[in-house]
Backbone as JSON Lines, residues from 0, in Angstrom:
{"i":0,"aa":"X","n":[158.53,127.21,88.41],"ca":[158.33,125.79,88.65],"c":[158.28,125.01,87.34]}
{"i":1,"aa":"X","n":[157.89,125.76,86.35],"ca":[157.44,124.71,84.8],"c":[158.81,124.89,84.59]}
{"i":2,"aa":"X","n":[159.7,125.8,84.76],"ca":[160.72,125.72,84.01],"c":[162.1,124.35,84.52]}
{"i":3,"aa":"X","n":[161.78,124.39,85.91],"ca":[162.7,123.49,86.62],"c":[162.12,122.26,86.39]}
{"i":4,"aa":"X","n":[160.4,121.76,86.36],"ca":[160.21,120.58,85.92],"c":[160.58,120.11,84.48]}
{"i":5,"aa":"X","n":[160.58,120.88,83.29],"ca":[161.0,120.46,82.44],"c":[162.5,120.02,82.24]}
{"i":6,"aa":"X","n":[163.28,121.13,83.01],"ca":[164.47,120.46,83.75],"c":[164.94,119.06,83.88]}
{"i":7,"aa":"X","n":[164.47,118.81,84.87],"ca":[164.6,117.34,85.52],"c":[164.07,116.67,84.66]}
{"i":8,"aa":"X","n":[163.12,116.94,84.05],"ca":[162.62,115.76,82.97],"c":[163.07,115.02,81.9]}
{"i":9,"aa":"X","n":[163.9,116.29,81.36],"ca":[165.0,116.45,80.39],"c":[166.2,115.9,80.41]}
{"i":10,"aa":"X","n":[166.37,115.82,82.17],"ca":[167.96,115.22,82.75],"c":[167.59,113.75,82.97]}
{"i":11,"aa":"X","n":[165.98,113.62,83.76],"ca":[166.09,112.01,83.79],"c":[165.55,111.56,82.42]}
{"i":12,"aa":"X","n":[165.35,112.24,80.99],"ca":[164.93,111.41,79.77],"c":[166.35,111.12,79.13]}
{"i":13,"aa":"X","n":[167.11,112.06,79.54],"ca":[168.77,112.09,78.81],"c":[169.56,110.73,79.27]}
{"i":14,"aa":"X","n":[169.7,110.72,81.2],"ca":[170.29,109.65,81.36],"c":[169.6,108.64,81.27]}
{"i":15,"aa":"X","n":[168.04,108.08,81.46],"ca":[167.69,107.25,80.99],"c":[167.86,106.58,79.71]}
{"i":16,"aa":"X","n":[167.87,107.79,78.36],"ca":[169.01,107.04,76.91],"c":[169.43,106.52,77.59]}
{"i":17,"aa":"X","n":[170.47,107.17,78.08],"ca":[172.01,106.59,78.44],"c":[172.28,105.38,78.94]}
{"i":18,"aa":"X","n":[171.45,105.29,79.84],"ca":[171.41,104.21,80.7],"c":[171.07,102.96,80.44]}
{"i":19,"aa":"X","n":[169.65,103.31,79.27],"ca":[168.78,102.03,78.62],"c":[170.58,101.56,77.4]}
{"i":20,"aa":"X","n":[171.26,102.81,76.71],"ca":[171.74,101.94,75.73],"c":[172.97,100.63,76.8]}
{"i":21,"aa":"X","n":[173.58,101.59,77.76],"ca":[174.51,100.85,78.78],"c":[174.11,99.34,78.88]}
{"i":22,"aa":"X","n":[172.99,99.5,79.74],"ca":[172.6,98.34,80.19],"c":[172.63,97.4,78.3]}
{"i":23,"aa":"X","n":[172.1,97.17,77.66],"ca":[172.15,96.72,76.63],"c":[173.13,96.21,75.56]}
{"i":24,"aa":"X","n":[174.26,97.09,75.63],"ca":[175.52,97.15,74.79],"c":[176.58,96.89,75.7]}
{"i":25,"aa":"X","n":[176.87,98.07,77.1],"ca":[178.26,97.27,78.14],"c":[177.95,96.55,79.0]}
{"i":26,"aa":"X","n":[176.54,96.29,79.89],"ca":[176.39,95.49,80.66],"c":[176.0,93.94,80.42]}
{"i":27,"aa":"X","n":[175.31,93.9,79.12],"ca":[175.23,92.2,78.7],"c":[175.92,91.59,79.48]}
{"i":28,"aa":"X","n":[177.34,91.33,78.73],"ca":[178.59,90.87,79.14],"c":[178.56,90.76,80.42]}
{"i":29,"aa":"X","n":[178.49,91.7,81.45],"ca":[178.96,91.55,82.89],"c":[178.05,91.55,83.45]}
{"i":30,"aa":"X","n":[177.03,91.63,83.7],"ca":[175.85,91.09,84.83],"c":[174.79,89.95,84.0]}
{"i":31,"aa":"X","n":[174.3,88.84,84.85],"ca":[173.71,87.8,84.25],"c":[171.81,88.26,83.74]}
{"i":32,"aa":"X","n":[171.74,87.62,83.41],"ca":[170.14,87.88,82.65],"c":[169.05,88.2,83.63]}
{"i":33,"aa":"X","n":[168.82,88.15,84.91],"ca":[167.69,88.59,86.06],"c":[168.42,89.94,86.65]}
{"i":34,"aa":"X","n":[169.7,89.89,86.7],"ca":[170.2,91.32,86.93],"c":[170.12,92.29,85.68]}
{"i":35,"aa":"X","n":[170.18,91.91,84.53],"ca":[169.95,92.75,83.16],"c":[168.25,93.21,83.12]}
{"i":36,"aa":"X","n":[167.49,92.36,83.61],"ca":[165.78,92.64,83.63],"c":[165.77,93.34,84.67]}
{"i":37,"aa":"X","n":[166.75,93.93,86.21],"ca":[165.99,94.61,87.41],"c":[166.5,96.16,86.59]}
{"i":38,"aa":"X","n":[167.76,95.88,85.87],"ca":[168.34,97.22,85.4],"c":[166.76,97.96,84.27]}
{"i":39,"aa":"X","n":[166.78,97.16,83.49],"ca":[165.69,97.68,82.54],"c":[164.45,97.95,83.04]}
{"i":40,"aa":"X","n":[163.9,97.5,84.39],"ca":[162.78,97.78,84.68],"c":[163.53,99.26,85.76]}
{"i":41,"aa":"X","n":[164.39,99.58,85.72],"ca":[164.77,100.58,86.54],"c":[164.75,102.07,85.31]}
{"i":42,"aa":"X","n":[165.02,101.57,84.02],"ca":[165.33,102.4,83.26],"c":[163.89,102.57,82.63]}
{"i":43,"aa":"X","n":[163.0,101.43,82.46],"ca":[161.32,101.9,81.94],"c":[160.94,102.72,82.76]}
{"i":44,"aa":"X","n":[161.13,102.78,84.2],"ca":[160.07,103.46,85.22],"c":[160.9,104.69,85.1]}
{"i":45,"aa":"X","n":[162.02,105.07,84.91],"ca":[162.68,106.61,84.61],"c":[161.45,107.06,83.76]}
{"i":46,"aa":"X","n":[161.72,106.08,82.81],"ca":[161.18,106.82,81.57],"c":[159.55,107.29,81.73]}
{"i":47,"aa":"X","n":[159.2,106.13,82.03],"ca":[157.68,106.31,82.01],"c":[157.33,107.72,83.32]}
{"i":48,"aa":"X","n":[158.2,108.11,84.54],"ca":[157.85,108.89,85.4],"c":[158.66,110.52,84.52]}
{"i":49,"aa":"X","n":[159.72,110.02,83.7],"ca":[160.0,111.83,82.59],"c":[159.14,112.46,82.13]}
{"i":50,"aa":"X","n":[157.96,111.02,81.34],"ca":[156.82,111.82,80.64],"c":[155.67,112.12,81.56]}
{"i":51,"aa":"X","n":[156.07,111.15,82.91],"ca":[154.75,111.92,83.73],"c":[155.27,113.27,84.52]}
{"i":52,"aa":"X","n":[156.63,114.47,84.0],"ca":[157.4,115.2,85.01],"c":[156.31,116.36,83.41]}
{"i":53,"aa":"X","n":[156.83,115.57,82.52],"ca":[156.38,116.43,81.13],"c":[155.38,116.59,80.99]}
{"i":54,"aa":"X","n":[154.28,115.72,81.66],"ca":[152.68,116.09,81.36],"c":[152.47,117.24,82.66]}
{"i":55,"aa":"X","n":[153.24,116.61,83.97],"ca":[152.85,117.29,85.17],"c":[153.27,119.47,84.89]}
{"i":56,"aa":"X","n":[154.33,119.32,83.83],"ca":[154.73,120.81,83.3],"c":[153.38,121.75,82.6]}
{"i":57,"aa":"X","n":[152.74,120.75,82.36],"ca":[151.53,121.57,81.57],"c":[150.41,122.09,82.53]}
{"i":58,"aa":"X","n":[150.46,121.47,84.07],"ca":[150.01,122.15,85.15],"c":[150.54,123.02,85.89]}
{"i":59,"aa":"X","n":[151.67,123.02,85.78],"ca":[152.99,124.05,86.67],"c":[152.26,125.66,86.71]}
{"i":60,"aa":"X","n":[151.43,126.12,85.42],"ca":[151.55,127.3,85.51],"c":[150.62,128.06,86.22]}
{"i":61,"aa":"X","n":[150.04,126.94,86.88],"ca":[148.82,127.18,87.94],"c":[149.28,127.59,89.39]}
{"i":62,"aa":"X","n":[150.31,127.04,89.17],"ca":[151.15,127.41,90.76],"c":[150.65,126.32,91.75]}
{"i":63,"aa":"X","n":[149.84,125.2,91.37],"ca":[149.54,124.3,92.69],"c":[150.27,123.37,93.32]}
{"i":64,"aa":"X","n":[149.78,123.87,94.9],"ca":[150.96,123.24,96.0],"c":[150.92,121.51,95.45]}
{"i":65,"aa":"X","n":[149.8,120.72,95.0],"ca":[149.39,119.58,94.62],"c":[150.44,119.04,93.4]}
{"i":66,"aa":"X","n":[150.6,120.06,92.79],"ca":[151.83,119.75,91.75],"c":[153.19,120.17,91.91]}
{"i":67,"aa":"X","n":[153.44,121.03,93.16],"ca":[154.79,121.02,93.61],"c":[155.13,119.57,94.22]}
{"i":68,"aa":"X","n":[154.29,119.16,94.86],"ca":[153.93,117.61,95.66],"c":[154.66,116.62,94.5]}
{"i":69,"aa":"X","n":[153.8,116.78,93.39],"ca":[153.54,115.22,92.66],"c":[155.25,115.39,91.71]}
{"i":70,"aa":"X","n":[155.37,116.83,92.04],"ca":[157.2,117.22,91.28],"c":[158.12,116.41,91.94]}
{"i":71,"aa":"X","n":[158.11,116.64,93.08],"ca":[159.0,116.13,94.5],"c":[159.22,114.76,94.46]}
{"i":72,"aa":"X","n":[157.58,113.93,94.56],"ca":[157.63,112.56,94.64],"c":[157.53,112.07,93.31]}
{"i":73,"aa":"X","n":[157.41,111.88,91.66],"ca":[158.23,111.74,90.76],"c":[159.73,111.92,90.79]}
{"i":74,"aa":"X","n":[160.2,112.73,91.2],"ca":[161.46,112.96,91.08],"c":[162.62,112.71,92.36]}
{"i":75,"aa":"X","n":[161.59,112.0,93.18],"ca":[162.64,111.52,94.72],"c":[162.18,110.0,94.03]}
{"i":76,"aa":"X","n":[161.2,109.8,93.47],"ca":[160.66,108.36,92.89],"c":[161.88,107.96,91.93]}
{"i":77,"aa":"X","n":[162.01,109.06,91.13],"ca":[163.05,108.12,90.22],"c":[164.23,107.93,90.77]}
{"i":78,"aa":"X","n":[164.77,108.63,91.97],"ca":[165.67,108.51,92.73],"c":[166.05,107.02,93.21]}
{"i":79,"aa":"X","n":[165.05,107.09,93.88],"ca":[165.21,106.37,94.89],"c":[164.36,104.66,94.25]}
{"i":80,"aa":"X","n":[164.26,104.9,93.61],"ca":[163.34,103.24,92.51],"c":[164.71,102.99,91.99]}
{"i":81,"aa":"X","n":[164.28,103.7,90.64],"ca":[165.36,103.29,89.42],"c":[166.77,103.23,90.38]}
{"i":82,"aa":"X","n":[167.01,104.67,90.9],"ca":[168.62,104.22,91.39],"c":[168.9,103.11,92.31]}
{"i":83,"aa":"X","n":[167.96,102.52,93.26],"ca":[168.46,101.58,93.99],"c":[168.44,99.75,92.58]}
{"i":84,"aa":"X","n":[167.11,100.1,91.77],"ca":[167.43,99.04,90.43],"c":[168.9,98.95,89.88]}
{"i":85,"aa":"X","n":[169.37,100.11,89.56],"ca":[170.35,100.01,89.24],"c":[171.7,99.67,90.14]}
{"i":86,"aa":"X","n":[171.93,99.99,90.99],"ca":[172.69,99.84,92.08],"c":[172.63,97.95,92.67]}
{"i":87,"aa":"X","n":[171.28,97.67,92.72],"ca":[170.97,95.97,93.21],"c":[171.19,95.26,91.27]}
{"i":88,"aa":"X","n":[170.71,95.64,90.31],"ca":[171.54,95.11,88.86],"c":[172.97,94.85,89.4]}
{"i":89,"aa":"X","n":[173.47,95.97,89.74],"ca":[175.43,96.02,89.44],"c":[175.88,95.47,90.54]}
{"i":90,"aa":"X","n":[175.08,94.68,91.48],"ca":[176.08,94.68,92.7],"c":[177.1,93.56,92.79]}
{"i":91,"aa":"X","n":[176.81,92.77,91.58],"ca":[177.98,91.99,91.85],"c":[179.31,92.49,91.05]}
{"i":92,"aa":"X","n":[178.84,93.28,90.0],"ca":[180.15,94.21,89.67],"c":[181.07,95.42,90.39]}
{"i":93,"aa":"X","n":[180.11,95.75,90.82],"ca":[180.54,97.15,91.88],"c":[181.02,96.73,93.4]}
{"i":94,"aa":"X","n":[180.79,95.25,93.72],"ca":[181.11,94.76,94.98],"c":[181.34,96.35,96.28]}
{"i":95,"aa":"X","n":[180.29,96.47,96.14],"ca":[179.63,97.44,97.5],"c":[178.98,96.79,98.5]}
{"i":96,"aa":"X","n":[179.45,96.54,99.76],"ca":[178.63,95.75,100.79],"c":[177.54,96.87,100.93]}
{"i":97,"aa":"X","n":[177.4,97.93,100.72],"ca":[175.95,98.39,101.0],"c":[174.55,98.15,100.49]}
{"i":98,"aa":"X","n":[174.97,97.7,99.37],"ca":[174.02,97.59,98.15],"c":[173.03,96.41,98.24]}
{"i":99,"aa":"X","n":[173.35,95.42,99.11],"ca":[172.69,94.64,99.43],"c":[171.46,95.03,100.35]}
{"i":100,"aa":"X","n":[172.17,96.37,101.7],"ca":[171.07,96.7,102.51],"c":[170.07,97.56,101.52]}
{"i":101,"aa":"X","n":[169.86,97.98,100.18],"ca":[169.23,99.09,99.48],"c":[167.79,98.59,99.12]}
{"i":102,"aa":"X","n":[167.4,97.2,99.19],"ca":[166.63,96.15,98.86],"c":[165.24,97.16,99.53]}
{"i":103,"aa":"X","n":[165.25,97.67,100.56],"ca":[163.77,98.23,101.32],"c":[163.94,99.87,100.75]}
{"i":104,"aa":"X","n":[164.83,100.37,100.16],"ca":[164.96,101.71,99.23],"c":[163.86,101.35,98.15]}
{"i":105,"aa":"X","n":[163.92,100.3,97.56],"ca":[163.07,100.49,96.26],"c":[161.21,100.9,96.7]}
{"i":106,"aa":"X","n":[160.68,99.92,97.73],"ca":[159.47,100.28,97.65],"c":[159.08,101.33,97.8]}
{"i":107,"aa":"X","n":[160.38,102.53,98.68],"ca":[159.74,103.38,99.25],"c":[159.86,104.33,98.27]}
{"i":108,"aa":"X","n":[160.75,104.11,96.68],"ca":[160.53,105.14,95.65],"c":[159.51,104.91,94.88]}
{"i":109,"aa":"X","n":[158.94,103.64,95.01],"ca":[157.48,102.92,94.19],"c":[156.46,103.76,95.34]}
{"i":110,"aa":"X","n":[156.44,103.5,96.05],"ca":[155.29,104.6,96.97],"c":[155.92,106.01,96.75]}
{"i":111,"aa":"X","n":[156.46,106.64,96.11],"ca":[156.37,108.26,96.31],"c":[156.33,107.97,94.93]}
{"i":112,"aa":"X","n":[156.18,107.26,93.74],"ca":[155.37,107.56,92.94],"c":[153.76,107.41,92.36]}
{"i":113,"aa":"X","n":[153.2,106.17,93.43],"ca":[151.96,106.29,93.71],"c":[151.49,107.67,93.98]}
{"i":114,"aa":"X","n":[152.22,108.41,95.52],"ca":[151.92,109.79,95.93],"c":[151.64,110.78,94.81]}
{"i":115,"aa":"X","n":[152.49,110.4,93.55],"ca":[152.87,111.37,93.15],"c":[151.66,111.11,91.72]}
{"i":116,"aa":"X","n":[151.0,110.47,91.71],"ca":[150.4,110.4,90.87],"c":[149.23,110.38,91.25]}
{"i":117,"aa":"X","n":[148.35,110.22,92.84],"ca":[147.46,111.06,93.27],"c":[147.5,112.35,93.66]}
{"i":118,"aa":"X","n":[148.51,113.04,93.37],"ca":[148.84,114.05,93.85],"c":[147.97,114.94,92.49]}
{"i":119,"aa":"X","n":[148.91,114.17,91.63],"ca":[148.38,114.69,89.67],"c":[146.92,114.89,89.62]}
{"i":120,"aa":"X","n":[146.4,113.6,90.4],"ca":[144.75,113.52,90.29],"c":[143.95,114.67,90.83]}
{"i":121,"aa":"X","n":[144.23,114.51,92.05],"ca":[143.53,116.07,92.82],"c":[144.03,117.09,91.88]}
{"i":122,"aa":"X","n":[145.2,117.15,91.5],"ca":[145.39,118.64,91.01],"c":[144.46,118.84,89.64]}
{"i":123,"aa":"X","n":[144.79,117.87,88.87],"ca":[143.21,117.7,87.64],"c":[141.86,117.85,87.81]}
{"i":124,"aa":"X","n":[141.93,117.09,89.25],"ca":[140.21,117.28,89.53],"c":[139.85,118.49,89.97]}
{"i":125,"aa":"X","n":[141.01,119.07,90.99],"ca":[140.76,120.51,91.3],"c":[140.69,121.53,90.2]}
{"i":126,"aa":"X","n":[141.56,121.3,88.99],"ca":[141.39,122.07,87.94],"c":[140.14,122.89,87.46]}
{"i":127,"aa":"X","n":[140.19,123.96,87.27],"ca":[138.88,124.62,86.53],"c":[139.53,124.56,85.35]}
């Protein structure tokens, strides 16, 4: 389990670079300034939920079901947050009629990272 969370952590700290330089350097130009702020708040919350995949690795070796939990919902969180941010940023570039319905996707990756960060708690508090 520590080894696959550091994994993912690694993959969403990599494309998050990626993503933070994008938005910054090729997207200026083509999406307007409130679509450039939903992208970046899509790319902080990557970031800020990588280092909570990287702190959650230093519990992994306990084996708790509480931190298989808080793995899942960090990492369906950055899914489903950041990627629908990014997806509602681009939609007037990407002209996808779906992307408009994705608008009720975001809260529900902001609630599985709430989950996922009481999840962290019990597993700390349970800690010996």
């Amino acid at each position: 389990m520590n080894k696959r969370i550091i994994l993912t952590a690694s993959f969403f700290g990599f494309v998050a670079v990626l993503l933070g330089a994008f938005g910054a350097h090729g997207l200026k130009a083509l999406i307007d300034g409130p679509a450039l702020e939903i992208w970046q708040k899509g790319v902080d919350y990557q970031f800020y939920h990588t280092f909570a995949l990287l702190y959650l690795s230093t519990f992994a070796r306990y084996r708790n079901k509480l931190i298989n939990i808080a793995y899942f919902c960090f990492t369906f969180g950055v899914i489903l947050f950041s990627g629908s941010l990014y997806l509602l940023a681009t939609r007037s570039i990407l002209k996808l009629d779906f992307v408009n319905l994705i608008g009720p996707v975001t809260p529900i990756g902001g609630l599985l990272f709430v989950l996922g960060w009481v999840m962290l708690f019990f597993a700390a508090f349970k800690d010996k």
